[in-house]
Coordinates of C-alpha atoms and ligand atoms in Angstrom, one line a residue:
M1 CA 38.8 -128.2 74.3
E2 CA 35.0 -129.6 72.7
I3 CA 33.1 -127.1 71.1
H4 CA 29.2 -126.8 71.5
S5 CA 27.3 -127.9 68.8
Y6 CA 25.7 -125.5 66.6
D7 CA 22.6 -127.8 66.7
F8 CA 21.5 -127.3 69.7
A9 CA 20.1 -123.9 68.5
L10 CA 18.5 -124.7 66.0
Q11 CA 16.6 -128.2 67.2
N12 CA 13.0 -126.3 67.7
H13 CA 13.3 -125.1 63.9
I14 CA 14.7 -128.1 62.2
N15 CA 12.2 -130.8 62.1
M16 CA 10.9 -130.9 59.1
L17 CA 9.0 -128.1 58.7
T18 CA 7.6 -127.4 55.7
V19 CA 8.9 -124.8 53.2
N20 CA 5.2 -122.4 54.1
Q21 CA 6.2 -122.7 57.5
T22 CA 9.8 -121.7 56.7
F23 CA 8.7 -118.9 55.2
R24 CA 6.5 -117.7 58.0
K25 CA 8.6 -118.4 60.7
I26 CA 11.7 -116.2 58.4
R27 CA 9.0 -113.6 57.6
N28 CA 8.0 -113.1 61.4
M29 CA 11.1 -113.7 62.9
E30 CA 10.7 -115.9 64.9
I31 CA 13.5 -117.9 62.8
R32 CA 16.5 -115.0 62.3
G33 CA 20.0 -114.4 62.4
A34 CA 21.4 -115.0 58.8
L35 CA 23.5 -118.3 59.1
D36 CA 19.6 -120.0 61.0
I37 CA 17.5 -118.8 58.0
A38 CA 20.1 -120.7 55.7
I39 CA 20.2 -123.8 57.5
V40 CA 16.4 -123.8 57.8
S41 CA 15.0 -122.8 54.4
A42 CA 17.6 -126.0 53.5
N43 CA 16.3 -128.6 55.5
S44 CA 12.6 -127.2 54.2
L45 CA 13.8 -128.2 51.0
L46 CA 15.1 -131.3 52.2
G47 CA 11.1 -132.1 52.5
V48 CA 10.1 -130.9 48.8
V49 CA 13.1 -133.1 47.3
D50 CA 11.0 -136.8 49.7
S51 CA 7.8 -134.9 48.0
D52 CA 4.9 -136.5 45.6
A53 CA 6.3 -136.1 42.1
R54 CA 5.5 -137.5 39.2
D55 CA 8.5 -137.3 38.0
T56 CA 12.7 -135.5 38.3
K57 CA 10.7 -132.5 36.2
N58 CA 7.8 -131.6 38.1
L59 CA 10.4 -131.8 41.4
V60 CA 12.5 -129.3 39.9
A61 CA 9.9 -127.0 39.4
K62 CA 8.9 -127.8 42.7
L63 CA 11.9 -127.0 44.6
N64 CA 11.8 -123.9 41.7
F65 CA 9.2 -122.3 42.6
S66 CA 9.5 -123.5 46.7
G67 CA 13.4 -121.7 46.3
K68 CA 11.6 -119.0 44.9
R69 CA 8.8 -118.6 48.1
L70 CA 12.3 -119.0 50.3
K71 CA 14.0 -116.2 48.9
S72 CA 11.3 -113.8 49.7
A73 CA 11.1 -114.4 52.9
R74 CA 13.5 -111.8 54.2
P75 CA 16.0 -109.1 51.7
T76 CA 19.4 -108.8 53.2
A77 CA 20.7 -111.6 54.3
V78 CA 23.1 -113.1 51.3
S79 CA 23.4 -116.4 52.8
L80 CA 19.6 -117.1 52.6
P81 CA 19.4 -116.8 48.2
N82 CA 22.9 -118.7 48.2
A83 CA 21.8 -121.8 50.2
V84 CA 18.7 -121.8 48.0
D85 CA 20.3 -120.9 44.6
Y86 CA 23.3 -123.6 45.2
I87 CA 20.3 -126.4 46.5
L88 CA 18.6 -125.1 43.5
S89 CA 21.7 -125.4 41.0
L90 CA 22.2 -128.9 42.1
A91 CA 18.9 -130.3 41.7
N92 CA 19.4 -128.5 38.2
K93 CA 22.6 -130.0 37.0
N94 CA 21.4 -133.6 38.1
R95 CA 17.7 -132.6 36.0
N96 CA 18.5 -136.3 33.5
L97 CA 18.2 -137.9 36.4
E98 CA 15.6 -140.8 36.9
I99 CA 13.4 -139.8 40.3
N100 CA 15.2 -142.0 42.3
E101 CA 18.2 -141.0 42.2
F102 CA 17.7 -137.6 41.8
R103 CA 16.3 -137.8 45.1
K104 CA 19.4 -139.5 46.8
K105 CA 21.8 -137.2 45.2
V106 CA 19.8 -133.9 45.9
S107 CA 18.7 -135.2 49.5
S108 CA 22.7 -135.9 50.4
G109 CA 24.2 -132.4 48.8
I110 CA 21.4 -130.8 51.1
K111 CA 22.2 -132.6 54.5
K112 CA 26.3 -131.7 52.9
F113 CA 25.8 -128.1 52.7
I114 CA 23.9 -128.7 56.0
E115 CA 26.4 -130.4 57.9
E116 CA 29.0 -127.2 56.0
Q117 CA 27.8 -124.5 58.1
N118 CA 27.9 -126.2 61.4
N119 CA 31.4 -127.0 60.6
A120 CA 31.6 -123.9 59.4
I121 CA 30.3 -121.8 62.2
E122 CA 32.4 -123.8 64.6
R123 CA 35.5 -123.7 63.0
I124 CA 35.1 -119.6 63.4
A125 CA 34.1 -120.3 67.0
E126 CA 37.9 -121.7 67.3
I127 CA 40.2 -119.6 65.1
G128 CA 38.1 -116.0 67.0
S129 CA 38.2 -118.1 70.0
R130 CA 43.0 -117.5 69.5
L131 CA 42.2 -113.7 68.9
I132 CA 40.9 -112.6 72.8
E133 CA 43.1 -112.5 75.0
N134 CA 42.2 -113.2 79.0
G135 CA 41.1 -109.8 80.5
D136 CA 39.8 -108.1 77.5
I137 CA 36.4 -106.7 77.4
I138 CA 34.5 -106.8 73.8
L139 CA 30.9 -105.5 72.8
T140 CA 29.1 -106.4 70.3
H141 CA 25.6 -105.2 68.6
C142 CA 22.6 -107.7 67.8
N143 CA 22.0 -111.3 68.8
S144 CA 24.3 -113.6 66.7
D145 CA 25.0 -117.2 66.8
T146 CA 28.7 -116.7 65.0
V147 CA 29.3 -114.3 68.1
T148 CA 28.6 -115.4 70.9
M149 CA 29.6 -119.6 69.7
M150 CA 32.9 -117.3 69.1
L151 CA 33.1 -115.9 73.3
K152 CA 31.1 -118.7 74.8
H153 CA 35.1 -120.7 73.2
A154 CA 36.7 -118.1 74.5
W155 CA 35.5 -118.8 78.3
D156 CA 35.5 -122.2 77.6
N157 CA 39.2 -122.2 76.7
G158 CA 39.9 -120.0 79.9
K159 CA 39.9 -116.3 78.9
R160 CA 38.3 -114.5 81.4
I161 CA 36.0 -111.9 79.4
K162 CA 34.1 -109.1 80.1
V163 CA 30.9 -108.4 77.1
V164 CA 29.1 -105.4 76.7
C165 CA 25.6 -105.8 75.1
T166 CA 23.9 -103.0 73.3
E167 CA 19.9 -103.8 73.4
T168 CA 20.0 -102.9 69.6
R169 CA 16.2 -101.4 69.0
P170 CA 13.8 -102.4 67.9
R171 CA 13.3 -105.6 68.5
Y172 CA 16.1 -105.7 70.9
Q173 CA 18.1 -109.0 69.8
G174 CA 20.3 -108.1 72.2
Y175 CA 18.5 -109.0 75.3
I176 CA 18.8 -112.9 73.8
T177 CA 22.1 -112.3 74.0
V178 CA 23.4 -111.2 76.9
R179 CA 20.7 -114.3 78.5
E180 CA 23.0 -116.5 76.1
L181 CA 26.5 -115.6 78.1
S182 CA 25.8 -114.9 81.0
K183 CA 23.4 -117.8 81.0
H184 CA 27.2 -119.5 80.2
G185 CA 28.7 -117.8 83.5
I186 CA 30.8 -114.8 81.0
P187 CA 30.1 -111.4 83.0
T188 CA 27.7 -109.6 80.2
T189 CA 26.9 -105.8 80.4
L190 CA 23.5 -103.7 79.2
I191 CA 23.9 -101.0 77.1
I192 CA 21.7 -98.8 75.5
D193 CA 22.4 -98.5 71.4
S194 CA 23.9 -94.6 72.1
A195 CA 25.9 -95.2 74.8
V196 CA 28.1 -97.0 72.4
H197 CA 30.9 -94.3 72.4
Y198 CA 30.3 -93.7 76.3
A199 CA 30.6 -97.4 77.1
M200 CA 34.1 -97.7 74.7
R201 CA 35.6 -95.1 77.1
E202 CA 34.3 -95.4 80.5
L203 CA 35.1 -99.7 80.5
K204 CA 37.8 -99.5 78.7
V205 CA 36.8 -102.1 75.2
D206 CA 39.6 -103.6 74.0
K207 CA 37.5 -105.6 70.6
V208 CA 34.8 -104.4 69.1
L209 CA 33.3 -108.1 67.2
V210 CA 29.8 -108.6 65.1
G211 CA 28.2 -111.0 63.0
A212 CA 27.3 -110.3 59.4
D213 CA 24.1 -110.5 56.8
A214 CA 26.1 -110.0 53.4
V215 CA 30.0 -109.8 52.9
S216 CA 30.3 -107.2 49.5
V217 CA 32.7 -108.2 46.8
S218 CA 34.9 -105.0 48.4
G219 CA 34.6 -105.7 51.8
D220 CA 31.2 -103.7 53.6
L221 CA 29.5 -105.5 55.6
I222 CA 26.3 -105.5 56.0
N223 CA 24.8 -106.2 59.3
K224 CA 22.0 -105.1 61.7
V225 CA 21.3 -100.5 61.9
G226 CA 24.1 -99.2 64.4
T227 CA 26.9 -101.7 63.3
S228 CA 28.2 -99.1 60.7
Q229 CA 28.1 -96.4 64.0
I230 CA 30.2 -98.5 66.0
A231 CA 32.7 -99.2 63.8
L232 CA 33.4 -95.4 63.1
C233 CA 33.1 -94.7 67.0
A234 CA 35.9 -97.6 67.1
K235 CA 38.0 -96.6 64.4
E236 CA 38.1 -92.9 66.2
L237 CA 39.2 -94.4 69.7
D238 CA 41.6 -96.6 68.3
I239 CA 39.6 -100.4 69.0
D240 CA 40.1 -103.3 66.4
F241 CA 36.4 -104.3 64.7
I242 CA 36.5 -106.9 63.8
V243 CA 33.8 -109.4 62.0
A244 CA 32.9 -112.9 62.0
T245 CA 31.5 -115.0 59.6
E246 CA 31.0 -117.7 57.9
S247 CA 31.9 -117.4 53.7
I248 CA 27.6 -118.4 52.8
K249 CA 27.3 -114.8 53.9
F250 CA 29.3 -113.3 51.4
S251 CA 27.4 -112.3 48.3
P252 CA 28.6 -113.4 44.8
R253 CA 26.4 -111.2 43.0
S254 CA 28.4 -107.7 44.3
I255 CA 31.0 -109.5 41.9
I256 CA 28.6 -108.5 39.1
G257 CA 27.2 -105.0 40.2
A258 CA 24.4 -106.2 42.4
V259 CA 23.6 -104.1 45.4
I260 CA 21.9 -105.9 48.8
E261 CA 18.7 -104.5 49.2
I262 CA 18.2 -103.0 53.3
E263 CA 15.1 -104.5 54.7
E264 CA 12.9 -101.8 55.7
R265 CA 10.6 -102.6 58.4
N266 CA 7.4 -101.5 59.6
P267 CA 7.2 -97.9 61.5
R268 CA 5.3 -99.9 64.1
E269 CA 8.4 -101.5 65.6
V270 CA 9.6 -97.9 66.6
V271 CA 6.7 -95.7 67.9
G272 CA 4.2 -98.7 68.2
S273 CA 1.1 -97.7 68.2
K274 CA 1.6 -93.7 68.8
K275 CA 0.6 -91.6 66.2
F276 CA 2.8 -88.5 64.7
R277 CA 0.8 -86.6 62.1
G278 CA 3.0 -85.7 59.2
V279 CA 6.3 -87.4 61.0
T280 CA 8.0 -90.2 58.3
I281 CA 9.4 -92.4 60.0
L282 CA 12.3 -94.7 59.0
N283 CA 13.3 -97.8 60.3
P284 CA 16.0 -99.5 58.0
G285 CA 16.8 -103.3 59.4
F286 CA 20.7 -102.6 58.8
D287 CA 23.4 -100.8 57.7
V288 CA 26.7 -100.7 55.7
T289 CA 30.2 -100.2 57.2
D290 CA 32.4 -99.9 55.2
A291 CA 35.1 -102.3 55.0
R292 CA 38.0 -99.2 55.7
Y293 CA 36.2 -99.1 59.2
I294 CA 37.0 -103.4 59.4
D295 CA 40.7 -104.9 60.8
M296 CA 39.4 -107.8 60.5
I297 CA 37.1 -111.1 59.0
V298 CA 37.1 -114.3 60.8
T299 CA 35.6 -117.1 58.5
E300 CA 35.9 -120.8 58.6
Y301 CA 39.3 -120.9 55.9
G302 CA 40.5 -118.2 58.5
V303 CA 41.1 -114.3 59.3
M304 CA 41.6 -111.9 56.3
P305 CA 41.4 -108.3 55.8
P306 CA 38.7 -107.1 53.7
Q307 CA 40.4 -107.0 51.0
A308 CA 40.6 -110.9 50.7
V309 CA 36.9 -111.1 50.2
Y310 CA 36.7 -110.8 46.1
S311 CA 39.0 -113.8 45.6
V312 CA 37.1 -115.8 48.3
L313 CA 33.9 -115.5 46.4
K314 CA 36.0 -115.6 42.8
E315 CA 37.0 -119.3 44.7
K316 CA 33.9 -120.7 46.6
F317 CA 31.1 -119.3 44.0
G318 CA 31.8 -119.5 40.5
W319 CA 28.6 -122.2 40.6
E320 CA 26.4 -118.7 40.9
L321 CA 28.1 -116.4 38.2
V322 CA 27.6 -119.4 35.9
E323 CA 23.8 -120.1 36.7
K324 CA 22.5 -116.6 36.2
Ligands
LIG401 C1 20.9 -110.4 62.9 C2 22.2 -110.0 62.3 C3 23.0 -110.6 63.0 C4 23.6 -111.2 61.6 C5 24.7 -112.5 62.2 O1 19.4 -109.7 62.2 O2 22.4 -108.7 61.9 O3 24.2 -110.0 63.2 O4 22.1 -112.1 60.9 O5 24.1 -113.6 63.3 P1 18.1 -109.9 62.7 P2 24.2 -115.1 62.6 O6 17.7 -110.3 63.8 O7 17.4 -108.6 62.2 O8 18.5 -111.6 61.9 O9 25.7 -114.6 63.4 O10 24.0 -115.6 63.7 O11 24.1 -115.7 61.7

């Protein structure tokens, strides 16, 4: 069965946005989701590689400046700094090349990186869909391209699944998920976030499947706020909790003790223009799900337990730890 190409989701965005346009679109969440922001950022750096510059040194400086700006667009999804740092390490490694040679080398490195990410999500869809059984009722949270692609792939392979989606307050990314899945023909139920425990029991959910913004060396998951409560409910009801993530979301810097920042978002997302005198409004964008609540992580390398994250990090991100 042919897997739907991931590219379609990005085509509108990817056609040569400048670094500043990319920065703004990520900031205002017109482009969102951990994988998309990494790919679109990498693509905008292609434009920098092709821009006017006095010499290679000047171009490397421009890339470093642009990379820093892109990384500051949103703080939590580790795929963003990982993508940018990979490209900057490639640029720094080739800084002694003559400018046209440099452009050729770095452009092809960036294109290869983007292609690898496209392949990774397709591979995860293929591997992960084998974990899904005919008749499964699957609960998901927020909107993850990796998760929706896996669900659609399972459906296309004849698995008659049903999906339960949370609204995902306050930004309602769950609406994107239900629209996309039901358009694909998958029976989909929308619930309010606080109905998760009830729905798991009443609808007899078989599996929880979520994406990732970051995964730390200890196998802890950072994903849309609310994920950790869902994991607790799944544990209590003995339901498998599965994470679908490209390895680009693993945090190399967590090996050296760096803590992943949880984005604190505007209180207006919660209360609009209503005023609550003397009340503090807390609006974290993400939360941390302890590794002990995670049954499986599906990556492009295969299905692994959270304890295996360390080995993948050591293998994959040697450059990152050397560079910094
Ligand atoms: C999105 C979110 C998604 C992950 C994975 O949060 O938490 O679950 O980013 O998505 P936001 P993907 O809407 O705040 O960006 O699998 O598409 O990378």
